CSV table of C-alpha atoms in Angstrom, one decimal:
chain,number,residue,atom,x,y,z
A,1,MET,CA,-18.0,8.6,-64.1
A,2,ASP,CA,-21.1,7.2,-65.8
A,3,TYR,CA,-20.7,3.7,-64.7
A,4,ASP,CA,-19.7,1.9,-61.5
A,5,ALA,CA,-16.1,0.8,-61.9
A,6,ARG,CA,-16.5,-1.7,-59.0
A,7,ASN,CA,-18.4,-3.9,-61.4
A,8,PHE,CA,-15.5,-4.4,-63.7
A,9,LEU,CA,-12.3,-6.4,-63.2
A,10,ILE,CA,-10.5,-3.8,-65.2
A,11,SER,CA,-11.5,-0.5,-66.7
A,12,GLY,CA,-10.1,1.4,-69.7
A,13,ASP,CA,-10.7,4.6,-67.7
A,14,PHE,CA,-8.1,3.8,-65.0
A,15,PRO,CA,-4.6,2.5,-65.2
A,16,LEU,CA,-3.7,-0.7,-63.3
A,17,ASP,CA,-1.0,-0.9,-60.7
A,18,LYS,CA,2.4,-1.3,-62.3
A,19,ILE,CA,5.1,-2.7,-60.1
A,20,VAL,CA,8.5,-1.2,-60.8
A,21,TYR,CA,10.5,-3.1,-58.2
A,22,LEU,CA,10.3,-6.7,-56.9
A,23,GLY,CA,12.7,-8.0,-54.3
A,24,GLU,CA,13.2,-10.5,-51.5
A,25,TYR,CA,15.5,-10.5,-48.5
A,26,SER,CA,16.1,-12.7,-45.5
A,27,VAL,CA,18.2,-12.4,-42.3
A,28,THR,CA,18.9,-14.7,-39.4
A,29,LEU,CA,19.1,-13.0,-36.1
A,30,THR,CA,19.9,-14.2,-32.6
A,31,SER,CA,17.8,-13.2,-29.6
A,32,PHE,CA,17.5,-9.4,-29.5
A,33,GLN,CA,19.9,-8.9,-32.4
A,34,ILE,CA,19.2,-6.0,-34.7
A,35,ASP,CA,19.8,-6.0,-38.5
A,36,PHE,CA,20.0,-2.8,-40.6
A,37,LYS,CA,20.2,-3.5,-44.3
A,38,GLU,CA,20.6,-1.2,-47.3
A,39,ILE,CA,19.8,-2.7,-50.7
A,40,PRO,CA,20.4,-0.6,-53.8
A,41,HIS,CA,17.2,-0.4,-55.8
A,42,ASN,CA,18.9,0.8,-59.0
A,43,LEU,CA,16.1,3.1,-59.8
A,44,THR,CA,16.4,6.8,-60.7
A,45,PHE,CA,13.7,7.8,-58.2
A,46,THR,CA,12.6,6.9,-54.7
A,47,PRO,CA,10.1,4.0,-55.0
A,48,LEU,CA,7.0,3.6,-52.9
A,49,MET,CA,7.6,0.4,-51.1
A,50,MET,CA,5.1,-2.2,-50.0
A,51,ALA,CA,6.3,-5.3,-48.1
A,52,GLN,CA,5.3,-8.2,-45.9
A,53,TRP,CA,7.4,-10.4,-43.6
A,54,SER,CA,7.4,-13.9,-42.2
A,55,THR,CA,9.4,-16.4,-40.2
A,56,PHE,CA,8.5,-19.0,-42.8
A,57,SER,CA,10.2,-19.0,-46.2
A,58,ASP,CA,6.9,-19.9,-47.9
A,59,PHE,CA,4.9,-17.2,-46.1
A,60,ARG,CA,2.3,-19.6,-44.8
A,61,VAL,CA,2.0,-17.2,-41.8
A,62,ALA,CA,2.7,-13.5,-42.7
A,63,TYR,CA,2.5,-10.0,-41.4
A,64,GLY,CA,2.5,-6.5,-42.6
A,65,ILE,CA,5.4,-4.2,-41.9
A,66,ASN,CA,5.5,-3.3,-38.2
A,67,ALA,CA,2.6,-5.7,-37.5
A,68,GLY,CA,3.1,-9.2,-36.1
A,69,PRO,CA,2.6,-11.3,-33.1
A,70,SER,CA,2.6,-9.1,-30.0
A,71,VAL,CA,4.4,-9.5,-26.7
A,72,GLY,CA,2.7,-7.0,-24.5
A,73,ILE,CA,3.3,-3.5,-25.6
A,74,GLY,CA,5.9,-4.5,-28.1
A,75,ARG,CA,6.2,-7.2,-30.7
A,76,ASP,CA,8.1,-10.4,-31.2
A,77,PHE,CA,9.8,-8.7,-34.2
A,78,ASP,CA,10.3,-5.0,-35.1
A,79,THR,CA,10.3,-4.6,-38.9
A,80,THR,CA,10.4,-1.4,-40.9
A,81,ILE,CA,11.0,-0.7,-44.6
A,82,GLU,CA,11.6,2.6,-46.4
A,83,ALA,CA,13.5,3.9,-49.4
A,84,ASP,CA,15.6,6.8,-50.4
A,85,GLY,CA,17.0,7.8,-53.8
A,86,THR,CA,19.6,5.0,-53.7
A,87,ASN,CA,18.6,2.2,-51.3
A,88,ILE,CA,15.8,0.2,-49.8
A,89,ILE,CA,16.4,0.3,-46.1
A,90,ILE,CA,15.1,-2.6,-44.0
A,91,SER,CA,15.5,-2.8,-40.2
A,92,THR,CA,14.7,-5.9,-38.2
A,93,GLN,CA,14.9,-6.7,-34.5
A,94,ASN,CA,14.4,-10.1,-33.1
A,95,ARG,CA,12.8,-9.5,-29.7
A,96,THR,CA,12.3,-13.2,-29.0
A,97,THR,CA,14.5,-15.4,-26.9
A,98,SER,CA,15.4,-17.7,-29.9
A,99,THR,CA,17.4,-17.4,-33.1
A,100,ALA,CA,15.0,-16.8,-36.0
A,101,THR,CA,15.1,-16.1,-39.7
A,102,VAL,CA,12.9,-13.3,-41.0
A,103,TYR,CA,11.9,-13.2,-44.7
A,104,TYR,CA,10.8,-10.2,-46.6
A,105,ARG,CA,8.9,-9.9,-49.8
A,106,MET,CA,8.7,-6.4,-51.2
A,107,PHE,CA,7.5,-4.5,-54.2
A,108,ALA,CA,7.2,-0.9,-55.2
A,109,PHE,CA,5.3,1.7,-57.3
A,110,MET,CA,6.6,4.8,-59.0
A,111,PRO,CA,5.5,8.0,-57.3
A,112,SER,CA,3.0,10.1,-59.1
A,113,ASN,CA,5.4,13.1,-59.3
A,114,VAL,CA,8.1,11.1,-61.1
A,115,ASN,CA,8.2,10.5,-64.9
A,116,GLU,CA,11.2,8.2,-65.4
A,117,VAL,CA,11.9,5.1,-67.4
A,118,ALA,CA,11.4,2.1,-65.1
A,119,PRO,CA,12.8,-1.4,-65.7
A,120,PHE,CA,10.2,-4.0,-66.6
A,121,THR,CA,9.3,-6.3,-63.8
A,122,SER,CA,7.3,-8.9,-65.7
A,123,VAL,CA,10.1,-11.1,-67.0
A,124,GLU,CA,8.1,-14.0,-68.4
A,125,GLY,CA,5.4,-13.8,-70.9
A,126,ASP,CA,2.9,-15.5,-68.7
A,127,ASP,CA,3.4,-13.3,-65.6
A,128,TYR,CA,0.6,-11.0,-66.4
A,129,ILE,CA,-2.6,-12.8,-67.2
A,130,ILE,CA,-5.9,-11.2,-66.7
A,131,ASN,CA,-7.9,-13.7,-64.7
A,132,SER,CA,-11.6,-13.3,-64.5
A,133,ASP,CA,-11.6,-14.7,-60.9
A,134,ARG,CA,-9.7,-11.6,-59.7
A,135,ASN,CA,-10.2,-7.9,-59.5
A,136,TYR,CA,-7.5,-5.5,-60.7
A,137,MET,CA,-7.0,-2.3,-58.8
A,138,LYS,CA,-8.2,0.7,-60.8
A,139,LEU,CA,-6.1,3.7,-59.9
A,140,MET,CA,-8.3,6.8,-59.7
A,141,TYR,CA,-6.1,9.4,-58.1
A,142,SER,CA,-2.4,9.5,-57.2
A,143,ASP,CA,-0.6,12.5,-56.1
A,144,THR,CA,1.7,14.0,-53.5
A,145,ALA,CA,1.4,16.8,-51.0
A,146,THR,CA,3.5,18.4,-48.3
A,147,LEU,CA,1.7,18.7,-45.0
A,148,GLY,CA,2.8,21.0,-42.3
A,149,THR,CA,2.4,20.0,-38.7
A,150,THR,CA,-1.3,19.2,-37.9
A,151,GLN,CA,-2.1,20.1,-41.5
A,152,SER,CA,-4.5,18.0,-43.6
A,153,ILE,CA,-5.3,17.4,-47.2
A,154,VAL,CA,-8.9,16.4,-48.1
A,155,ILE,CA,-9.4,14.6,-51.4
A,156,GLU,CA,-13.0,14.6,-52.5
A,157,HIS,CA,-13.6,11.3,-54.4
A,158,GLY,CA,-17.4,11.5,-54.4
A,159,LEU,CA,-17.7,7.7,-55.0
A,160,GLY,CA,-20.5,7.1,-52.5
A,161,TYR,CA,-18.5,4.2,-51.0
A,162,HIS,CA,-15.2,3.7,-49.2
A,163,PRO,CA,-12.4,3.4,-51.8
A,164,ARG,CA,-9.1,1.5,-51.2
A,165,VAL,CA,-6.3,3.8,-50.3
A,166,MET,CA,-2.5,3.5,-50.0
A,167,VAL,CA,-0.4,6.2,-48.4
A,168,TRP,CA,3.4,6.7,-47.9
A,169,HIS,CA,5.2,9.5,-46.1
A,170,THR,CA,8.6,10.8,-45.4
A,171,ALA,CA,10.1,9.5,-42.2
A,172,PHE,CA,12.3,11.4,-39.8
A,173,SER,CA,15.3,10.2,-41.8
A,174,GLY,CA,14.0,11.7,-44.9
A,175,ALA,CA,13.4,8.4,-46.5
A,176,VAL,CA,9.9,7.4,-47.7
A,177,ARG,CA,8.0,4.6,-45.9
A,178,PRO,CA,4.5,3.1,-46.2
A,179,HIS,CA,2.0,4.4,-43.7
A,180,PHE,CA,1.6,1.7,-41.1
A,181,VAL,CA,-0.2,3.0,-38.0
A,182,ASN,CA,-3.0,5.3,-37.1
A,183,TYR,CA,-3.1,6.9,-33.7
A,184,PRO,CA,-6.5,8.7,-33.9
A,185,ASP,CA,-6.3,9.9,-30.2
A,186,SER,CA,-2.6,11.1,-30.2
A,187,ASN,CA,-0.5,13.6,-32.1
A,188,ILE,CA,1.7,10.9,-33.5
A,189,GLU,CA,2.4,9.9,-37.2
A,190,LEU,CA,-0.1,10.3,-39.9
A,191,LEU,CA,-3.9,9.7,-39.8
A,192,VAL,CA,-5.7,8.5,-43.0
A,193,ARG,CA,-9.4,8.7,-42.7
A,194,VAL,CA,-11.7,7.4,-45.4
A,195,THR,CA,-15.4,8.2,-45.8
A,196,THR,CA,-17.9,7.6,-48.7
A,197,ALA,CA,-17.1,11.2,-49.9
A,198,THR,CA,-13.5,12.0,-49.0
A,199,VAL,CA,-10.1,10.8,-48.0
A,200,THR,CA,-8.4,13.0,-45.4
A,201,ILE,CA,-4.7,12.6,-44.7
A,202,THR,CA,-3.5,14.5,-41.6
A,203,ASN,CA,0.0,15.1,-40.4
A,204,LYS,CA,-0.4,14.5,-36.7
A,205,ASN,CA,3.3,14.5,-36.0
A,206,GLN,CA,3.0,17.5,-33.6
A,207,PHE,CA,6.8,17.9,-33.0
A,208,GLY,CA,8.1,16.5,-36.2
A,209,GLY,CA,7.6,19.3,-38.7
A,210,SER,CA,6.3,19.0,-42.3
A,211,MET,CA,5.9,15.7,-44.0
A,212,ASP,CA,5.7,14.7,-47.7
A,213,VAL,CA,2.9,12.3,-48.4
A,214,HIS,CA,2.1,10.2,-51.5
A,215,TYR,CA,-1.3,8.7,-51.9
A,216,ARG,CA,-3.1,6.3,-54.3
A,217,ILE,CA,-6.9,6.2,-54.3
A,218,TYR,CA,-8.6,3.4,-56.2
A,219,ALA,CA,-12.1,3.1,-57.7
A,220,ASP,CA,-12.3,-0.3,-55.9
A,221,GLU,CA,-14.3,-0.6,-52.7
A,222,ALA,CA,-12.4,-1.4,-49.6
B,1,MET,CA,7.1,7.4,-69.9
B,2,ARG,CA,5.9,6.5,-66.4
B,3,PRO,CA,4.2,3.1,-66.3
B,4,GLU,CA,0.8,4.4,-65.2
B,5,GLN,CA,0.4,6.4,-68.3
B,6,PHE,CA,-0.5,3.0,-69.8
B,7,ILE,CA,-3.9,1.5,-68.9
B,8,LEU,CA,-2.6,-2.0,-69.3
B,9,THR,CA,0.8,-3.4,-70.1
B,10,GLY,CA,2.4,-6.8,-70.0
B,11,ASP,CA,5.8,-5.4,-69.2
B,12,TYR,CA,5.1,-4.8,-65.5
B,13,ALA,CA,4.0,-7.1,-62.7
B,14,THR,CA,0.8,-6.2,-60.9
B,15,VAL,CA,-1.1,-7.2,-57.8
B,16,ALA,CA,-4.4,-8.9,-58.3
B,17,ASN,CA,-7.2,-8.7,-55.7
B,18,ASP,CA,-8.4,-12.2,-55.1
B,19,ASP,CA,-10.6,-11.9,-52.0
B,20,ASN,CA,-12.2,-9.6,-49.4
B,21,ALA,CA,-13.5,-10.2,-45.9
B,22,THR,CA,-15.1,-8.3,-43.1
B,23,PHE,CA,-14.3,-9.0,-39.4
B,24,THR,CA,-16.1,-7.6,-36.4
B,25,ILE,CA,-14.6,-7.7,-32.9
B,26,THR,CA,-16.2,-6.2,-29.7
B,27,VAL,CA,-13.8,-5.3,-27.0
B,28,PRO,CA,-15.8,-5.5,-23.8
B,29,GLY,CA,-15.7,-2.7,-21.2
B,30,SER,CA,-14.5,-3.0,-17.6
B,31,VAL,CA,-11.8,-5.7,-18.3
B,32,VAL,CA,-9.5,-6.3,-15.4
B,33,LEU,CA,-5.8,-6.9,-16.2
B,34,ALA,CA,-3.1,-7.6,-13.8
B,35,PRO,CA,0.2,-5.7,-14.2
B,36,GLY,CA,2.0,-6.8,-17.3
B,37,ALA,CA,-0.9,-8.9,-18.5
B,38,SER,CA,-2.5,-8.7,-21.9
B,39,MET,CA,-5.8,-9.8,-23.4
B,40,GLN,CA,-6.7,-10.5,-27.0
B,41,TRP,CA,-9.9,-10.8,-28.9
B,42,THR,CA,-9.8,-12.4,-32.3
B,43,GLU,CA,-11.9,-13.5,-35.3
B,44,THR,CA,-10.5,-15.8,-38.0
B,45,LYS,CA,-11.8,-16.4,-41.5
B,46,GLN,CA,-10.8,-18.2,-44.6
B,47,VAL,CA,-9.6,-15.4,-47.0
B,48,GLY,CA,-7.0,-15.1,-49.7
B,49,VAL,CA,-4.1,-17.4,-50.4
B,50,GLN,CA,-0.7,-18.3,-48.9
B,51,GLY,CA,1.7,-15.4,-49.3
B,52,GLY,CA,-1.0,-13.0,-50.2
B,53,PHE,CA,-0.7,-9.3,-49.3
B,54,ASP,CA,-3.6,-7.5,-47.6
B,55,ILE,CA,-4.7,-3.9,-47.1
B,56,LEU,CA,-6.9,-2.9,-44.2
B,57,GLN,CA,-9.4,-0.3,-43.2
B,58,ILE,CA,-10.9,-0.2,-39.7
B,59,GLU,CA,-14.1,1.4,-38.5
B,60,TYR,CA,-14.8,1.5,-34.7
B,61,THR,CA,-17.2,3.0,-32.3
B,62,GLY,CA,-16.9,6.7,-32.8
B,63,SER,CA,-14.3,6.6,-35.6
B,64,ASN,CA,-16.2,9.0,-37.9
B,65,GLY,CA,-15.3,7.0,-41.0
B,66,ARG,CA,-12.7,4.4,-41.6
B,67,LEU,CA,-9.0,4.5,-40.9
B,68,ALA,CA,-6.7,3.1,-43.6
B,69,GLY,CA,-3.5,1.4,-42.6
B,70,PRO,CA,-2.2,-1.9,-41.2
B,71,ILE,CA,-2.4,-1.0,-37.5
B,72,THR,CA,-4.7,1.3,-35.5
B,73,ILE,CA,-4.0,2.1,-31.9
B,74,LEU,CA,-6.6,3.8,-29.7
B,75,GLU,CA,-5.9,5.5,-26.4
B,76,ARG,CA,-8.5,5.0,-23.7
B,77,THR,CA,-8.7,5.8,-20.0
B,78,GLY,CA,-9.8,3.4,-17.4
B,79,THR,CA,-8.2,3.3,-14.0
B,80,ALA,CA,-5.1,4.3,-16.0
B,81,ILE,CA,-4.4,5.3,-19.7
B,82,TYR,CA,-4.0,2.3,-21.9
B,83,ASN,CA,-4.0,1.4,-25.7
B,84,VAL,CA,-6.3,-0.8,-27.7
B,85,ARG,CA,-4.4,-2.2,-30.7
B,86,PHE,CA,-6.1,-3.5,-33.9
B,87,GLN,CA,-4.4,-5.4,-36.7
B,88,VAL,CA,-4.7,-8.4,-39.0
B,89,SER,CA,-2.3,-11.2,-39.8
B,90,ARG,CA,-2.2,-14.2,-42.1
B,91,THR,CA,-2.2,-16.9,-39.4
B,92,SER,CA,-2.4,-19.9,-41.8
B,93,PRO,CA,-2.1,-20.5,-45.5
B,94,THR,CA,-5.8,-20.0,-45.9
B,95,GLU,CA,-6.8,-17.8,-43.0
B,96,ILE,CA,-6.5,-14.3,-41.8
B,97,THR,CA,-7.1,-13.4,-38.1
B,98,ALA,CA,-8.2,-10.0,-36.9
B,99,PHE,CA,-6.9,-9.0,-33.5
B,100,ALA,CA,-7.8,-6.5,-30.8
B,101,GLU,CA,-5.3,-6.4,-27.9
B,102,ILE,CA,-5.0,-4.5,-24.6
B,103,PHE,CA,-1.8,-4.7,-22.6
B,104,ASN,CA,-1.5,-3.4,-19.1
B,105,GLY,CA,1.9,-1.8,-19.0
B,106,SER,CA,1.4,-0.1,-15.7
B,107,GLY,CA,2.6,-1.4,-12.4
B,108,SER,CA,-0.9,-1.8,-10.9
B,109,THR,CA,-4.1,-3.6,-11.8
B,110,LEU,CA,-5.9,-2.0,-14.7
B,111,THR,CA,-9.7,-1.8,-15.1
B,112,THR,CA,-10.5,-0.7,-18.6
B,113,ASN,CA,-13.1,1.9,-19.6
B,114,SER,CA,-16.7,0.6,-19.1
B,115,SER,CA,-17.7,1.4,-22.7
B,116,PRO,CA,-17.2,-1.5,-25.1
B,117,ILE,CA,-15.6,-0.8,-28.5
B,118,THR,CA,-16.9,-2.6,-31.6
B,119,ALA,CA,-14.4,-2.6,-34.5
B,120,THR,CA,-15.1,-3.7,-38.1
B,121,PHE,CA,-12.1,-4.7,-40.2
B,122,TYR,CA,-12.4,-4.5,-44.0
B,123,VAL,CA,-9.6,-6.6,-45.5
B,124,SER,CA,-8.7,-6.9,-49.2
B,125,THR,CA,-6.2,-9.6,-50.2
B,126,PHE,CA,-3.9,-9.7,-53.2
B,127,ILE,CA,-2.1,-12.4,-55.1
B,128,PRO,CA,1.5,-11.7,-54.5
B,129,PRO,CA,3.7,-10.9,-57.5
B,130,PHE,CA,6.1,-13.6,-56.4
B,131,SER,CA,6.4,-17.2,-57.6
């Protein structure tokens, strides 16, 4: 790369993120009630989901999946999202003592190892306006890998700064979910480490076997 | 043809990065917690817009680079083994708060490790593709 892509809002050398699925969901749960919802995504592939949740319909306060207000070692709400070839699967538990409504907003990308027709998600002509006040994610690398137990993949980006990274992985169920937690001191889940030269993704799931991972590395600085 | 074979297209929604912020929290050493008690350390800044998404990288004392993902949980040993949990949340339409939290899940008083931990949170926020 002969120029610094960070200095440009968009770049002709890198594609922009294209969202292939947009959706919303809400559920009202009594205290300690659990909801397990399958929503058909109507795509011909397993999408890479991103989502956030809130107890406000306007998302004035909002959390990432599996994050949220804590109650000791647990959380007020347990939230997970994943997808398989047919459905988006959302599970929610209200761990508070009150009835609450949990709202989800979700979107998805197409995996890099898929080459399918995807429905358009920009339904109005003015949905996609390049605004010079904003930066648009410049996708530099996207790929998939299968990692055996404790195995790593090292991607040498050579940017000299910490790029933004998104990672998804197969869960125990076989569905694909966004990476949401790093346990650097334990053999649990996945670890995603970013330096100014490399991105290292490690399957730390000591007893869980191999794991498929999908990653997206951007020319934008985190 | 897959959407990302196009550099730019008006047929697909996208996410636009509207703001970035860095937070720093130091978790002190030798914190004493009664059984079942928790303690939080926070920093709040104005960043992004209502309903915006965020992605996070965290660098902490001894992390050897940054960890990418919404939550990072460290395991430390004081008078018992305990976890230090880092995450961020949108806590108001205009603000994001970075959190560090320790919870004493043991049945006896916990005194944490004497070494403090300084964590830096790198947050990028995005305009949501929702009206």
